[in-house]
Coordinates of C-alpha atoms in Angstrom, one line a residue:
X1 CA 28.3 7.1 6.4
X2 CA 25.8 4.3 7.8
X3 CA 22.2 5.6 7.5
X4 CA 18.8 4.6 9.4
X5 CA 16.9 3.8 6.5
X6 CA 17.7 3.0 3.0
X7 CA 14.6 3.7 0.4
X8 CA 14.1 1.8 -3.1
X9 CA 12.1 4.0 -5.5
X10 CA 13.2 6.9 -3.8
X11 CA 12.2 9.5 -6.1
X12 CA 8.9 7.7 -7.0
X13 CA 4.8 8.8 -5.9
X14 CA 5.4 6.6 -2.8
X15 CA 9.0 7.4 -2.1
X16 CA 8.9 10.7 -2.3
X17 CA 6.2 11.0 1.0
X18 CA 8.4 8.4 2.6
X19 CA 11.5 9.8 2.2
X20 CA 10.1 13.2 3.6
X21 CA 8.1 11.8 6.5
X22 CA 11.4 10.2 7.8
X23 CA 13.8 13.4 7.0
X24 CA 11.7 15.3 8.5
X25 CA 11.6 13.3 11.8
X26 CA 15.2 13.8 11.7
X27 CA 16.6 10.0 10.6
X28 CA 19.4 9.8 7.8
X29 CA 18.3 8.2 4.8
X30 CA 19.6 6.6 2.0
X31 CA 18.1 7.1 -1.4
X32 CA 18.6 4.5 -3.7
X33 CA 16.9 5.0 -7.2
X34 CA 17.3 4.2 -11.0
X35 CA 16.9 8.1 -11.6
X36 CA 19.6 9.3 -9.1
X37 CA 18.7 13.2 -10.5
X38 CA 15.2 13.3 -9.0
X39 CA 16.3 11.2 -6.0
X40 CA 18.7 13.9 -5.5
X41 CA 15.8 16.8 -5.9
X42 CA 14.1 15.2 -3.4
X43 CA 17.0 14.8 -0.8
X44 CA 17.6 18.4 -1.2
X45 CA 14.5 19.5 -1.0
X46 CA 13.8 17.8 2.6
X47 CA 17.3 16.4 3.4
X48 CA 19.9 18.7 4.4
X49 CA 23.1 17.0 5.1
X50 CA 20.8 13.8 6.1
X51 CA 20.9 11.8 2.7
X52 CA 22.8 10.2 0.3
X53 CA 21.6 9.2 -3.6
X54 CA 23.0 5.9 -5.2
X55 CA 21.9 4.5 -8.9
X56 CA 20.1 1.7 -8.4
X57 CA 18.6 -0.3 -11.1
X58 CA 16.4 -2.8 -9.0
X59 CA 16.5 -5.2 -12.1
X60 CA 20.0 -6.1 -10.7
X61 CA 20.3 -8.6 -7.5
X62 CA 24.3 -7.5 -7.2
X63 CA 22.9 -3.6 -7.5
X64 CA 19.9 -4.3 -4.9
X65 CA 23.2 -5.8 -2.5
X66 CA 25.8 -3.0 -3.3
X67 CA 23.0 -0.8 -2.2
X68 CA 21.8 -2.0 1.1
X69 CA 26.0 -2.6 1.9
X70 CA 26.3 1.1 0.9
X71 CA 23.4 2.6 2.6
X72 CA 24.6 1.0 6.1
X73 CA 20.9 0.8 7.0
X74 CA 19.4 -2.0 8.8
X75 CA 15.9 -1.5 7.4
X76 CA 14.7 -1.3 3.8
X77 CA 11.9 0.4 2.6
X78 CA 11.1 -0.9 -1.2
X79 CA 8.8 1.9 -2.5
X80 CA 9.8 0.7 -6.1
X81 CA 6.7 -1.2 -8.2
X82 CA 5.9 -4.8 -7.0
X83 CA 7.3 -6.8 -9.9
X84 CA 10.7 -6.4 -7.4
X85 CA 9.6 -7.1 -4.1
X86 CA 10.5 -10.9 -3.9
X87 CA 14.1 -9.5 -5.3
X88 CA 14.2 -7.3 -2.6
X89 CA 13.4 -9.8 0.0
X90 CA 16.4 -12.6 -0.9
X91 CA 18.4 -9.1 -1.2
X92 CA 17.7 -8.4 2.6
X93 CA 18.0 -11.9 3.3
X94 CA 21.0 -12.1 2.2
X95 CA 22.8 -9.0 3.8
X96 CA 20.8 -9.7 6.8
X97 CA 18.5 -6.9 6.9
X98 CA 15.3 -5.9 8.1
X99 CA 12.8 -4.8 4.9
X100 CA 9.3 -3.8 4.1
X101 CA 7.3 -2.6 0.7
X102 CA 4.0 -1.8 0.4
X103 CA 2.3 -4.7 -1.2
X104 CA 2.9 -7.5 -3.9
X105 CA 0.1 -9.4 -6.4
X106 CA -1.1 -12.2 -4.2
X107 CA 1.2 -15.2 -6.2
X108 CA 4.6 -12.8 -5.1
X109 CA 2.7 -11.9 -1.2
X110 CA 2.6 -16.0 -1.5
X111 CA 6.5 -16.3 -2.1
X112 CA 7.3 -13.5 0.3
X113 CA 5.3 -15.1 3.1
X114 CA 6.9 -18.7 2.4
X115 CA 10.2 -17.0 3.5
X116 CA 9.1 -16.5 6.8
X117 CA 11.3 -19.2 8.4
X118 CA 14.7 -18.0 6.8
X119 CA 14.2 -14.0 7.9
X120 CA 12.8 -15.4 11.5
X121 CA 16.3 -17.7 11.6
X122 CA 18.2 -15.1 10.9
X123 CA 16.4 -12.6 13.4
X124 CA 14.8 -10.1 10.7
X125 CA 11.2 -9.1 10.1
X126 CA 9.8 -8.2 6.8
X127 CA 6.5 -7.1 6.5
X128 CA 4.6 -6.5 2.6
X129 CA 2.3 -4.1 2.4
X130 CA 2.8 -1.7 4.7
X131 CA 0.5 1.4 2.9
X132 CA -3.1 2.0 3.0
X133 CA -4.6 -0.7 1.5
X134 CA -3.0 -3.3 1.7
X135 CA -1.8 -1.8 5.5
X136 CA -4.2 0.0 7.7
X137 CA -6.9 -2.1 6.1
X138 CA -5.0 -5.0 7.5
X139 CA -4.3 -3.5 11.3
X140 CA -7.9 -2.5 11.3
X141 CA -9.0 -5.7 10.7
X142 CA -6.9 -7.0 13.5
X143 CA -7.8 -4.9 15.8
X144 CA -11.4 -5.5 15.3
X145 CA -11.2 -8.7 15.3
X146 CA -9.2 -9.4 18.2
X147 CA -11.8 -6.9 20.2
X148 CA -15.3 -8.0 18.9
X149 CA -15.3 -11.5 17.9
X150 CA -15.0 -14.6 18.7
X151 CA -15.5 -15.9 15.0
X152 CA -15.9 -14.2 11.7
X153 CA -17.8 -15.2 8.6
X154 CA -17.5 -12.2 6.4
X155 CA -15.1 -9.1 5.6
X156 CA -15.6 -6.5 3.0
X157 CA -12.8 -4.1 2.8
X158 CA -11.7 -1.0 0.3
X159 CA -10.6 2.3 -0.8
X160 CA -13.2 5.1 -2.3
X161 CA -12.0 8.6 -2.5
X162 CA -12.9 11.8 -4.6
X163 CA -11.6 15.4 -5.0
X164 CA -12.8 18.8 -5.1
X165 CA -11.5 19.9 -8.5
X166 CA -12.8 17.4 -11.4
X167 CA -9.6 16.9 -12.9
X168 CA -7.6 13.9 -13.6
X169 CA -4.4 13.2 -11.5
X170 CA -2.7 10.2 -10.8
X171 CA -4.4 8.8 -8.0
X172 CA -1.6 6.2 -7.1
X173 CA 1.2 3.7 -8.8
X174 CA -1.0 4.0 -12.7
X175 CA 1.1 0.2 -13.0
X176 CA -0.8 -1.3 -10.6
X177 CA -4.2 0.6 -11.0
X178 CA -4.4 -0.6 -14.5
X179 CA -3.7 -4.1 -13.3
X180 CA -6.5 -3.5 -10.9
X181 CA -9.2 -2.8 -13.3
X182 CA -8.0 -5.7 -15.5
X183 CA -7.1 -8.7 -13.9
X184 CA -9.9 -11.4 -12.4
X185 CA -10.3 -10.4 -8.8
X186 CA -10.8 -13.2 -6.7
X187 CA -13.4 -13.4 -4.2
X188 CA -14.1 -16.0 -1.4
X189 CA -17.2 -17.1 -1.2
X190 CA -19.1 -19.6 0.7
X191 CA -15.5 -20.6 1.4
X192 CA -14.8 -21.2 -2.3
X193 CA -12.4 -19.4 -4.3
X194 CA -13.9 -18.1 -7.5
X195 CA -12.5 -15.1 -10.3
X196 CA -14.7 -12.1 -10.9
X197 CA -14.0 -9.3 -13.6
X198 CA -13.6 -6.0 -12.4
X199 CA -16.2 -3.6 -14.3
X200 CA -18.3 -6.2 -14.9
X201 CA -19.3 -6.6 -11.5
X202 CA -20.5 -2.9 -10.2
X203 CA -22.6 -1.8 -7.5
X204 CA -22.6 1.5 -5.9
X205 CA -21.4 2.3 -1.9
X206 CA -22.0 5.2 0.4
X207 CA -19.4 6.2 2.1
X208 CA -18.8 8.6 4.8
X209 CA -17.2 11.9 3.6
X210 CA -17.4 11.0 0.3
X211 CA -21.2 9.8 -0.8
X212 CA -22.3 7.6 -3.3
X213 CA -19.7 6.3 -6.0
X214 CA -19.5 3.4 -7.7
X215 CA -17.3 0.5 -6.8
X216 CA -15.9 -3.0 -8.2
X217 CA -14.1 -5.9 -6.9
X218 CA -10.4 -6.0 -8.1
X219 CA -7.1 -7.9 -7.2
X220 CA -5.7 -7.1 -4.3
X221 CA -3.7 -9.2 -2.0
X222 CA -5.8 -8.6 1.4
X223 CA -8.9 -11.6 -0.4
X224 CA -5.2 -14.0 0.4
X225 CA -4.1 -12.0 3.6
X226 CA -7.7 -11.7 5.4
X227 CA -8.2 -15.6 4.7
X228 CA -4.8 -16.8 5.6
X229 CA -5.0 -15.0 9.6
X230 CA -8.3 -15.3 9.8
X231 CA -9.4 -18.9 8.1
X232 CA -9.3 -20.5 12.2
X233 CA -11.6 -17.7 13.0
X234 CA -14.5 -19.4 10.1
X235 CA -13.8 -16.8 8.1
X236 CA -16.1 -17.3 4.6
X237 CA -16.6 -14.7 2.5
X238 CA -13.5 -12.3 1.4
X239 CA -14.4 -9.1 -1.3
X240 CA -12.0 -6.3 -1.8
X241 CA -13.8 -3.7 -3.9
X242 CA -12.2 -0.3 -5.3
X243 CA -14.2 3.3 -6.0
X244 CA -13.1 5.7 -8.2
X245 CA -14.9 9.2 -8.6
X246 CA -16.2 9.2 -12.1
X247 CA -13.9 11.6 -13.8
X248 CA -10.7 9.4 -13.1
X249 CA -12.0 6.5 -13.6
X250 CA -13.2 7.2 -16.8
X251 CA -9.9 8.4 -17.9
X252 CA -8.1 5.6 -16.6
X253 CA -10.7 3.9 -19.0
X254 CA -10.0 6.0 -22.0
X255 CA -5.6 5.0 -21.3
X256 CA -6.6 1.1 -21.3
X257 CA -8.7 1.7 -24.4
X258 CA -6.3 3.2 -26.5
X259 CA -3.8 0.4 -25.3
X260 CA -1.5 2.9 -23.0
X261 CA -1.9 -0.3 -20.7
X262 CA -0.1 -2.7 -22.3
X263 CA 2.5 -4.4 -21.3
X264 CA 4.0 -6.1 -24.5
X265 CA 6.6 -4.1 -26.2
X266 CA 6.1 -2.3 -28.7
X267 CA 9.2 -0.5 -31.1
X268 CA 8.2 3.1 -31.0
X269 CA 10.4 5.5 -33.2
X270 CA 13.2 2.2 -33.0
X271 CA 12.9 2.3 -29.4
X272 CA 11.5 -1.3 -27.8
X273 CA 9.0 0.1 -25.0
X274 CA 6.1 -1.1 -23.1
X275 CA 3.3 1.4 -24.0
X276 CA 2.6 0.7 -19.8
X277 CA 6.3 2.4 -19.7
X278 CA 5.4 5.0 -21.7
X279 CA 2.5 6.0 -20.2
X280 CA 4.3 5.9 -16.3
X281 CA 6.7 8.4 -17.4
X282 CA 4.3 10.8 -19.6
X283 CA 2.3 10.8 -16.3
X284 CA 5.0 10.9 -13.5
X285 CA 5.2 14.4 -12.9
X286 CA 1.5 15.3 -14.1
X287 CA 0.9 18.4 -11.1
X288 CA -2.2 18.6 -9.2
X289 CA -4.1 22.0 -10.6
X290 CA -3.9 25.0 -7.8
X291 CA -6.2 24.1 -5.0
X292 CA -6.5 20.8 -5.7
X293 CA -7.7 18.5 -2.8
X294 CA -8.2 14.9 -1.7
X295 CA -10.4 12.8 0.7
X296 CA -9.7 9.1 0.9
X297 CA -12.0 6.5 3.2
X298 CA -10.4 3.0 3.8
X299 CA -13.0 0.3 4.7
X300 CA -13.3 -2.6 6.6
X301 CA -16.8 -4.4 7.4
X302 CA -17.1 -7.4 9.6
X303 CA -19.5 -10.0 10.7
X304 CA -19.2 -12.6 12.7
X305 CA -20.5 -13.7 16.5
X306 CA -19.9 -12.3 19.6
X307 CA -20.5 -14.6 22.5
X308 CA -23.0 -16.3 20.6
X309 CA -24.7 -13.4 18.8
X310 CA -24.3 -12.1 15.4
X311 CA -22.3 -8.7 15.4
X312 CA -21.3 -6.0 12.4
X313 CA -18.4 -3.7 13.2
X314 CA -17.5 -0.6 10.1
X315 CA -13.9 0.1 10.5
X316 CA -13.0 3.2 8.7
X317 CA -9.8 5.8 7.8
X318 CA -10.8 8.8 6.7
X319 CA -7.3 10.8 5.1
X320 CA -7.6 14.3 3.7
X321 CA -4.8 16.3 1.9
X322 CA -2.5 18.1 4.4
X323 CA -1.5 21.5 4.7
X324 CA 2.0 21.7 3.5
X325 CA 1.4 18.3 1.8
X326 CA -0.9 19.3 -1.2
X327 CA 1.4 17.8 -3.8
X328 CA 0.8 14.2 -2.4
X329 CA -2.6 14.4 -2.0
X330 CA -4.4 11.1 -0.6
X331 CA -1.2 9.0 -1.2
X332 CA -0.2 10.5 2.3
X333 CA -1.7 7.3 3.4
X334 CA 0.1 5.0 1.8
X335 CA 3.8 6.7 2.3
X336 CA 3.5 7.9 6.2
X337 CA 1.8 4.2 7.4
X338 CA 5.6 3.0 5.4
X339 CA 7.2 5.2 7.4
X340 CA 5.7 4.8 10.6
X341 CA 5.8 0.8 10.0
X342 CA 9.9 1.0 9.5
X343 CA 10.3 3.7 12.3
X344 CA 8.9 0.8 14.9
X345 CA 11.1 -2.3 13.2
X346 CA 14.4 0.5 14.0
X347 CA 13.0 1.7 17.3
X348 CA 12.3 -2.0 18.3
X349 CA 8.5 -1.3 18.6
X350 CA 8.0 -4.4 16.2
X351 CA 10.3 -7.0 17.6
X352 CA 8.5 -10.3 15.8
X353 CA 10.5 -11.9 13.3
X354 CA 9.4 -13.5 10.2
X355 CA 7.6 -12.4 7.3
X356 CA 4.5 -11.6 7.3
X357 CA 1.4 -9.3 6.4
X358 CA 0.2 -6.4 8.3
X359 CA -2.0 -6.9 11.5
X360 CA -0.6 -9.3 14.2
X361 CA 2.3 -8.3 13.4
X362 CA 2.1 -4.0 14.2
X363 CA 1.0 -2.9 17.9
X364 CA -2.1 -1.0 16.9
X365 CA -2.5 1.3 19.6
X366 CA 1.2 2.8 19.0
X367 CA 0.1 2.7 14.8
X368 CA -3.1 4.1 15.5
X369 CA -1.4 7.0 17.3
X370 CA 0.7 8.0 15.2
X371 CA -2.0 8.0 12.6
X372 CA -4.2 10.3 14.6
X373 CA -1.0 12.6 14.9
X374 CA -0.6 13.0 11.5
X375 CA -4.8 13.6 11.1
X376 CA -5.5 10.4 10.0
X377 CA -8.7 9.4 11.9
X378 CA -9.7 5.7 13.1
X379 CA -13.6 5.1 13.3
X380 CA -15.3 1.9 14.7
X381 CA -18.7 2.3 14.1
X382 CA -18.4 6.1 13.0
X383 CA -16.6 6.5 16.5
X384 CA -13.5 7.5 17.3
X385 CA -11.0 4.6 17.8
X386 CA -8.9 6.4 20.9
X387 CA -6.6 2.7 21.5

């Protein structure tokens, strides 16, 4: 059986939302996974007759092949972490596929972008980072760029978000978060690259829905993204800054503390582990308490000039926990912009090939629409973005 989609990291955070979003919209899905047992929950849980499981250990080039020949699907969806996602990308190449994921470090975003003359020679379009941030940042950007400006000297962009019930959950891949408040960020500034360590470089935000919270720089592909599209446009300055409500950050604080974060193996009862390992799977399926509920608002600030005179735009996505939806909380806005992204490649509403980043690359008055009708709400200025 050939199906529309196949998902990597199917029974992950990420893949979970996008595997339900798309079963639910009535496509057959493939779900590809080194847990086959939990892809398998999921599948039944939203599939019916629509899915398939198949082991998949993305560690394995001839596995990540056998799987996209198996699935029959001519789009990908790599939900898996990002250590995989240039893997993915030869493995598409090389079946001739169509794939996205939902972001790499900016190094990996480097090598996937350098591959855009080989997917656009063989007629395919890949597209990283296809979530929230990087994702809707990026089509916001674009869209307020292409509206507003003639040149740009500045973008700011983020993520803040906060909860009703003071308790920690995991807010998104742990992996990558710890890598977020670890690594040098780099900034762009005054047109220079320089490195900037997360917590040591704090100031506090106000942001609508959410208040006052405390926020950092950290590494995140869009400082590479933003500058690469938007260098002609005298782009200057790049910051990409993350808030965390106080109770989770503090506990992702306490995990890199005790050296949960780690990546160098350890032997643990005669086991070789990455304590980062253990700590993924002690917290994979930590539930949301009863109740629980989530508000996310993804940022974008520009200046630049407008015929001649100097112009700010706010772009903002505001995201709250949906009914129905409670045990995904915020991450809704990272699996469903996936979704969307890979339901226009197969419907031929992205028809661009290459590889690239979000923005010029996604129509966003079709993204935008389908955000609204899954109450995610576009602001421009705090109103309503209705293109």
């Amino acid at each position: 059986m050939s199906h529309d989609f196949l998902v990597l990291g199917a029974s992950g955070m990420q893949g979970r939302i996008v595997c339900r979003d798309l079963l639910e919209a009535d496509y057959s899905v493939c779900l590809a996974d080194l847990h086959p047992e939990q892809a398998d929950a999921v599948g039944q849980r939203y599939g019916g007759s629509r899915y398939r499981v198949l082991e998949t250990d993305l560690r394995d080039h001839n596995q990540i092949v056998a799987a996209i020949y198996g699935s029959g699907a001519d789009v990908v969806i790599n939900c898996a972490e990002g250590d995989w996602n240039l893997l993915v990308y030869k493995a598409c190449l090389e079946v001739g596929v169509h794939c996205i994921d939902l972001g790499s470090d900016i190094p990996m975003t480097k090598d996937q972008l350098a591959l855009s003359e080989k997917f656009r020679q063989a007629r395919l379009t890949a597209i990283t980072g296809c979530g929230s941030t990087p994702g809707i940042n990026n089509i916001m950007l674009y869209y307020a760029v292409t509206n507003e400006f003639d040149t740009v000297d500045t973008v700011e962009a983020g993520f803040a978000w906060d909860s009703n019930i003071k308790k920690f959950v995991v807010p998104f891949s742990i992996e990558s978060i710890i890598e977020e408040f670890t690594e040098p960020a780099p900034v762009l500034y005054g047109g220079m690259w320089e490195e900037r360590t997360p917590l040591q470089h704090t100031t506090v935000r106000t942001y609508r829905d959410i208040g006052k919270q405390m926020s950092f720089p950290v590494r995140h592909p869009e400082t590479y993204t933003f500058y690469r599209y938007y260098q002609k446009r005298g782009l200057q300055n790049v910051l990409f800054y993350a808030g965390f409500p106080d109770h989770s950050r503090l506990a992702i604080e306490n995990y890199i503390e005790s050296g949960l974060g780690d990546k160098v193996p350890r032997k643990i009862n005669g086991i070789q582990m990455r304590p980062i390992d253990f700590l993924v799977t002690i917290l994979r399926d930590l539930p949301y308490p009863d109740g629980y509920t989530e508000i996310e608002n993804l940022w974008v600030e520009i200046s630049g000039l407008r015929h001649g005179k100097p112009k700010q735009v706010l772009m903002e996505c505001l995201v709250s926990t949906l009914p129905t939806w409670e045990d995904a909380g915020c991450n809704i806005d990272t699996g469903i912009p996936a979704s969307i992204i890979a339901q226009m490649i197969k419907n031929n509403e992205i028809t661009t090939r290459g590889s690239f980043a979000p923005g010029p690359v996604v129509p966003y008055d079709f993204f935008f629409d389908k955000l609204r009708q899954r109450q995610m709400r576009i602001y421009k200025n705090g109103v309503p973005v209705t293109a």
